[in-house]
Coordinates of C-alpha atoms in Angstrom, one line a residue:
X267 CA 42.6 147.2 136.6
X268 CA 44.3 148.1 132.9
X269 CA 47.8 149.9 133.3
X270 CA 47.3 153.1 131.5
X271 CA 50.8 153.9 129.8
X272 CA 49.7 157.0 129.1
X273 CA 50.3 160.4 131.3
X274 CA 47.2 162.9 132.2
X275 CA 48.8 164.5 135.0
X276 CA 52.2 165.9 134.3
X277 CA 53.3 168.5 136.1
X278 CA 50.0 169.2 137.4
X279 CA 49.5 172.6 139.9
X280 CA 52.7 173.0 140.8
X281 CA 55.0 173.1 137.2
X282 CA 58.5 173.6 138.2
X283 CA 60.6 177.1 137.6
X284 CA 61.7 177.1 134.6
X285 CA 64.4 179.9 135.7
X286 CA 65.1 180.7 131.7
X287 CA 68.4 182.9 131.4
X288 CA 67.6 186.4 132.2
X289 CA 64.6 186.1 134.2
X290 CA 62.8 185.9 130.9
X291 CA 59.0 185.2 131.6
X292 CA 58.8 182.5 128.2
X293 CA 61.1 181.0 126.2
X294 CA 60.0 181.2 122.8
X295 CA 61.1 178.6 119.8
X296 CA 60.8 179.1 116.2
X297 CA 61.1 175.7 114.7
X298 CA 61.0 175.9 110.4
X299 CA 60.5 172.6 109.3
X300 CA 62.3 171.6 106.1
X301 CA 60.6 168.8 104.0
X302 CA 60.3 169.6 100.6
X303 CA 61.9 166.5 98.1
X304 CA 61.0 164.5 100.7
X305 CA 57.8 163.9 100.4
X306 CA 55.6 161.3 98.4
X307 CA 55.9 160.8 94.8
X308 CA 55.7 157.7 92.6
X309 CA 59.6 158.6 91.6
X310 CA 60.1 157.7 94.9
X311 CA 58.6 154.0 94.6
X312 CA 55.3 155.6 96.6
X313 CA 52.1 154.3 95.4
X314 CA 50.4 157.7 94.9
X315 CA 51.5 161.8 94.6
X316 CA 51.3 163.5 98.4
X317 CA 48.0 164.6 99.4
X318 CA 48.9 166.3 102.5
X319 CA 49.7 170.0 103.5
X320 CA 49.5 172.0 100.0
X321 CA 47.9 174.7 98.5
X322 CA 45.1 172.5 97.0
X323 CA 43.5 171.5 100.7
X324 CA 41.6 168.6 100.3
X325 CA 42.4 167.6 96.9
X326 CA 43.0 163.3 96.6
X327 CA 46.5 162.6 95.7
X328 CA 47.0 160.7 92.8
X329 CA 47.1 157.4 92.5
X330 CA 49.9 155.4 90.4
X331 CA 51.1 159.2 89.0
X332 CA 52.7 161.9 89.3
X333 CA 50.9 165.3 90.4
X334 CA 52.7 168.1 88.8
X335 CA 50.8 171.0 90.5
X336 CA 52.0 169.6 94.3
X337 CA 55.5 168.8 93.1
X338 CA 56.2 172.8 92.3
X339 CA 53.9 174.1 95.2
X340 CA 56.6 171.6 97.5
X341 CA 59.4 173.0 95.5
X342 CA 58.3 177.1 95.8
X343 CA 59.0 175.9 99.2
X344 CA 62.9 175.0 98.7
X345 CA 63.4 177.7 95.7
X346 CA 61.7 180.7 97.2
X347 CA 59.8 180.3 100.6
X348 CA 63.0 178.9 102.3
X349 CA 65.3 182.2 101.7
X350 CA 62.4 184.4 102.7
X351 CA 62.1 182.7 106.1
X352 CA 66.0 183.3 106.2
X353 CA 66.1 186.3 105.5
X354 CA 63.1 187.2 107.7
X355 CA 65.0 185.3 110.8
X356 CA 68.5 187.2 109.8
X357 CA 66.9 191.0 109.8
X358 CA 65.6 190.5 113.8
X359 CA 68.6 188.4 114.6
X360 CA 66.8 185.1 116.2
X361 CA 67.9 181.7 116.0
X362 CA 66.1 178.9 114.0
X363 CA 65.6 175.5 114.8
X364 CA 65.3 173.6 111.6
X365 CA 62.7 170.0 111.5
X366 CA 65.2 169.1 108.7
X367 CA 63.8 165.5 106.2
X368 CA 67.0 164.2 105.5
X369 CA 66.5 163.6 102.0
X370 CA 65.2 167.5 101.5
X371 CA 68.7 168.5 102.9
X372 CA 70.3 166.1 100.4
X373 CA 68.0 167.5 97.5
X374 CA 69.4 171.1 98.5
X375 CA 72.7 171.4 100.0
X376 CA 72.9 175.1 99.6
X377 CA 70.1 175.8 102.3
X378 CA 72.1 172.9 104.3
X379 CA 74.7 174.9 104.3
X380 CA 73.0 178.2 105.0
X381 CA 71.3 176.5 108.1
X382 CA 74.6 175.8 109.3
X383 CA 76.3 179.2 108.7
X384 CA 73.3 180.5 110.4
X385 CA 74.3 179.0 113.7
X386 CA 70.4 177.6 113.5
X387 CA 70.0 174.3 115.1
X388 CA 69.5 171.2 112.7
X389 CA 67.4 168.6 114.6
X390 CA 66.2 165.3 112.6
X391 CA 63.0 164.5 110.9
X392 CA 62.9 161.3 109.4
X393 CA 64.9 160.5 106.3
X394 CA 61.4 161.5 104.3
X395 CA 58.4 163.0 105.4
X396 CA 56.3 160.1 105.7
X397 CA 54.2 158.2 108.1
X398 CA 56.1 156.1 109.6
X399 CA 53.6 154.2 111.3
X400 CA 54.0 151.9 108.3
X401 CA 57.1 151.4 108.1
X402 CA 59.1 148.4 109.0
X403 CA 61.6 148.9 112.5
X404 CA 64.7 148.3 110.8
X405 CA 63.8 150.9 108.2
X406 CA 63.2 153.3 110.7
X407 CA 66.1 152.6 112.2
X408 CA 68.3 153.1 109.3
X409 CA 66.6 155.9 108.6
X410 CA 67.7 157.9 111.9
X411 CA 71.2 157.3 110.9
X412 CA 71.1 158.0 107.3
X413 CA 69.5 161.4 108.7
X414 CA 72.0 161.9 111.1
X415 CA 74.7 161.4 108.9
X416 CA 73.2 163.6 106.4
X417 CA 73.0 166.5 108.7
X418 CA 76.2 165.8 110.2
X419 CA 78.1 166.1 106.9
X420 CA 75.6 169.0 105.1
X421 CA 75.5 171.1 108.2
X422 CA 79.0 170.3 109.8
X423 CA 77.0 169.5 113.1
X424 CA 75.0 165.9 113.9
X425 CA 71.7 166.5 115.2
X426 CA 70.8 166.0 118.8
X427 CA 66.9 166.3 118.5
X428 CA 64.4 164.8 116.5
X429 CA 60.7 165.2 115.6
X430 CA 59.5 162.9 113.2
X431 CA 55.8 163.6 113.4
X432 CA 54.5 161.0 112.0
X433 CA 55.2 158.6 114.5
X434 CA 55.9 154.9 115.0
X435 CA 55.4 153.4 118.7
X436 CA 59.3 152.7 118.5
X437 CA 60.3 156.1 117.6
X438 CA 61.2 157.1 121.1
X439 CA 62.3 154.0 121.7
X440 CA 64.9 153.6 118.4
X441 CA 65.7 158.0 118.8
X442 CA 66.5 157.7 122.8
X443 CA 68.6 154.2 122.1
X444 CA 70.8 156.1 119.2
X445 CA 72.5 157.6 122.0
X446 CA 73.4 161.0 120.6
X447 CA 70.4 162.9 121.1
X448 CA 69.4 165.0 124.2
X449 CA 66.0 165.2 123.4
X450 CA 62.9 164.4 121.4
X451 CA 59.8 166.9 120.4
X452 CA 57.2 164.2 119.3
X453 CA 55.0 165.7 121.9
X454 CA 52.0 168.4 122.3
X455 CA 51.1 167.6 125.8
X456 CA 52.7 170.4 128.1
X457 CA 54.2 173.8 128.4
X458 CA 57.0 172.8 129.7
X459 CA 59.9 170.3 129.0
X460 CA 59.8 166.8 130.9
X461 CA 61.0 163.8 131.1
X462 CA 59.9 160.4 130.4
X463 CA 61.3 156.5 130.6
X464 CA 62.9 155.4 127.2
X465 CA 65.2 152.8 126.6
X466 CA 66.0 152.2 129.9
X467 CA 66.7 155.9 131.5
X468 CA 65.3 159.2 131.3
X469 CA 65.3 160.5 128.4
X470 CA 64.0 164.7 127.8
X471 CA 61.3 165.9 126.0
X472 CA 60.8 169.4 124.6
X473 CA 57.1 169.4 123.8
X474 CA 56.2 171.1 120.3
X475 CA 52.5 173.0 118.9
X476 CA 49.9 172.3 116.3
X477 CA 48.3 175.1 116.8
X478 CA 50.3 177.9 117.0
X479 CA 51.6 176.6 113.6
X480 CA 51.3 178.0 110.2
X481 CA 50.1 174.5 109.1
X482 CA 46.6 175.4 109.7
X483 CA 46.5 177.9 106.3
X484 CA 46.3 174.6 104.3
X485 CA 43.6 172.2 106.6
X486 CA 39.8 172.5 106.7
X487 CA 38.3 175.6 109.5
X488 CA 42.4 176.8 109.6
X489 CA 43.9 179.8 109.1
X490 CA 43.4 182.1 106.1
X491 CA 45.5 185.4 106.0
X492 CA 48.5 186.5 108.0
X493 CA 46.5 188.5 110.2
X494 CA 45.1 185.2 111.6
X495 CA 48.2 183.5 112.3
X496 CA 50.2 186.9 113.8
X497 CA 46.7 187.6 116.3
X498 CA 47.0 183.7 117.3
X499 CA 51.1 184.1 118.2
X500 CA 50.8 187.2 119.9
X501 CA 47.4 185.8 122.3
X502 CA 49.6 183.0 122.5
X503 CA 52.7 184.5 123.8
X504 CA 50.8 187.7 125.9
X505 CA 48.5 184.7 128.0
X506 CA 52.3 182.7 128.2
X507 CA 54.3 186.2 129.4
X508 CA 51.9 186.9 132.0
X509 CA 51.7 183.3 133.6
X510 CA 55.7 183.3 133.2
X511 CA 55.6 186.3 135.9
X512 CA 55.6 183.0 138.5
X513 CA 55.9 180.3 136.3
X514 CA 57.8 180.6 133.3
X515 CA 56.5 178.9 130.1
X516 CA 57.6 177.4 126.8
X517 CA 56.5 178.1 123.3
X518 CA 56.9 176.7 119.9
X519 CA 55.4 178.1 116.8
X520 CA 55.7 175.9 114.1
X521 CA 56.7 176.7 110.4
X522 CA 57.1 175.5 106.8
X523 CA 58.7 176.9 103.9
X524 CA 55.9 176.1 101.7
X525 CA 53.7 177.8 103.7
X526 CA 55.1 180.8 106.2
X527 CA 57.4 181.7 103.1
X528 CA 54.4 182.6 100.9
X529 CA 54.4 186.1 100.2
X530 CA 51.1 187.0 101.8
X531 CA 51.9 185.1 104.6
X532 CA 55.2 186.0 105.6
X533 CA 54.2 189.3 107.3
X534 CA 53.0 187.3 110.1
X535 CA 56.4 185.9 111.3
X536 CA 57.9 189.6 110.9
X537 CA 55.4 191.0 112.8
X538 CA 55.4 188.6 115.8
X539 CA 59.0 188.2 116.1
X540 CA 58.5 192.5 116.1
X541 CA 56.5 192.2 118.8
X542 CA 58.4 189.8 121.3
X543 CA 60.8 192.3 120.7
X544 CA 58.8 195.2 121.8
X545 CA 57.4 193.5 124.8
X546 CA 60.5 191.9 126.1
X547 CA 60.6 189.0 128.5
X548 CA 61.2 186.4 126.1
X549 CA 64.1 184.0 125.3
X550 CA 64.4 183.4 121.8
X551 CA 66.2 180.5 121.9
X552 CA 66.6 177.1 119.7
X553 CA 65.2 174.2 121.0
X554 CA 69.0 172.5 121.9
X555 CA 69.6 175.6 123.9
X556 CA 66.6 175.2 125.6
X557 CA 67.1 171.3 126.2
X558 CA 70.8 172.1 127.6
X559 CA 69.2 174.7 130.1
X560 CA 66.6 172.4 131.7
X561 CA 69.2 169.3 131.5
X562 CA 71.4 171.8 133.8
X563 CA 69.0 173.1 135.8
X564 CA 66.5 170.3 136.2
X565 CA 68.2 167.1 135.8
X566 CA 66.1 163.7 136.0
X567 CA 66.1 161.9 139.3
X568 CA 67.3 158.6 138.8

């Protein structure tokens, strides 16, 4: 028989109680992830423009030049789109957790710094938003630290998750041997953090969402006004809230500053996060907060 390394059960019928401070039926994070000048771009050494997650869907990048259209739609992002989200977070008082490209932060220290002053969690993800399927272990590696160091000294706190995405097969491996991260979110297979076996010990894993994540306004069949995005959170998080009555949930809504912090899009962030509010039973928490809770109150068995 071939050993199958992967993991189709999980939890299975019988997910463990969550028990989220205050009873709260779903724990709810709001993860903005920060890429923009990190990206591809032949300045960078890359062989073609980036071709992924802009306005343009579908559009070939270009090869052995620069594209000047998805350079400024990736910049609106850092210039404009950022501070919206910000300020958007800031009026209903809920922390952030920020997917943060190590070389974006670098390229804009003032939003760094903002995270920081924030109190928003900084988690890593990557040193640039590539693929890192292709690149070579040792890079990878450096990369981790470079990023960690980045945050560490933009922010004034190192990171203790990551999310890179794009993944290698070592990136669990190379992020749970660093040693100063509690968890990982390269992961969309549960509703619930769990644990897995990474170098050597147990090592936690918070898991994240694709599709409750404003990255479907820019693929094929996504999303295409706010209305769409706000009706898929709140069916998201009413189905979550009402299994959390006996077994509380988890949930991650992905964004991008490119993307949420468009003008016509925005609306949909305000008016979810105004209607967790309304409802009640949620824990609007970062994901560190959320990885300390189930550390304390569901350690791995050795």
């Amino acid at each position: 028989m071939v050993e199958q390394s992967r993991d189709l059960v999980g939890y299975g019928a019988e997910p463990p109680h969550a028990a989220w401070p205050g009873g709260a039926r779903v724990a709810v994070s709001l993860v903005l992830n920060y890429e923009e000048g990190g990206e591809r771009n032949v300045l960078e050494g890359d062989a073609t423009s980036e071709g992924y997650l802009h306005e343009i869907v579908g559009a070939p990048p270009v090869e052995g030049g620069r594209d000047l259209n998805v350079e400024s739609m990736f910049a609106y992002g850092s210039r404009a789109g950022f501070w919206r989200v910000h300020r958007t977070a800031a009026a209903h008082g809920v922390p952030l957790t920020v997917h943060a490209v190590g070389q974006a932060l670098e390229r804009n220290p003032d939003a760094a710094r903002a995270m920081g002053a924030a109190g928003w969690e900084v988690a890593g993800h990557g040193w640039r938003w590539i693929d890192y399927r292709h690149v070579p272990e040792a890079t990878e590696r450096a990369d981790i630290a470079r990023t960690v160091e980045t945050v560490e000294r933009l922010v004034g706190r190192r990171p203790v998750g990551w999310y890179t995405g794009r993944t290698s097969p070592r990136t669990r491996a190379l992020v749970a041997g660093e040693g100063g991260f509690l968890y990982d979110s390269d992961d969309y297979s549960d509703d619930l953090p769990f644990y897995v076996e990474a170098a050597g010990r147990p090592h936690l894993v918070l898991p994240y969402s694709l599709d409750a994540n404003d990255f479907k306004f820019l693929i094929l069949h996504g999303f295409s006004t706010a209305d769409d995005l706000l009706g898929y959170l709140v069916d998201t998080f009413e189905t979550l809230r009402a299994e959390g009555a006996d077994r509380p949930r988890m949930m991650s809504v992905g964004l991008h500053s490119r993307i949420i912090g468009r003008p016509g899009r925005i609306r949909a962030l305000d008016g979810f996060l105004e209607h967790v509010a309304q409802r009640g039973g949620a824990w609007v928490a970062t994901r560190e907060q959320i990885a300390r809770h189930w550390l304390a109150t569901h350690p791995p068995r050795r």
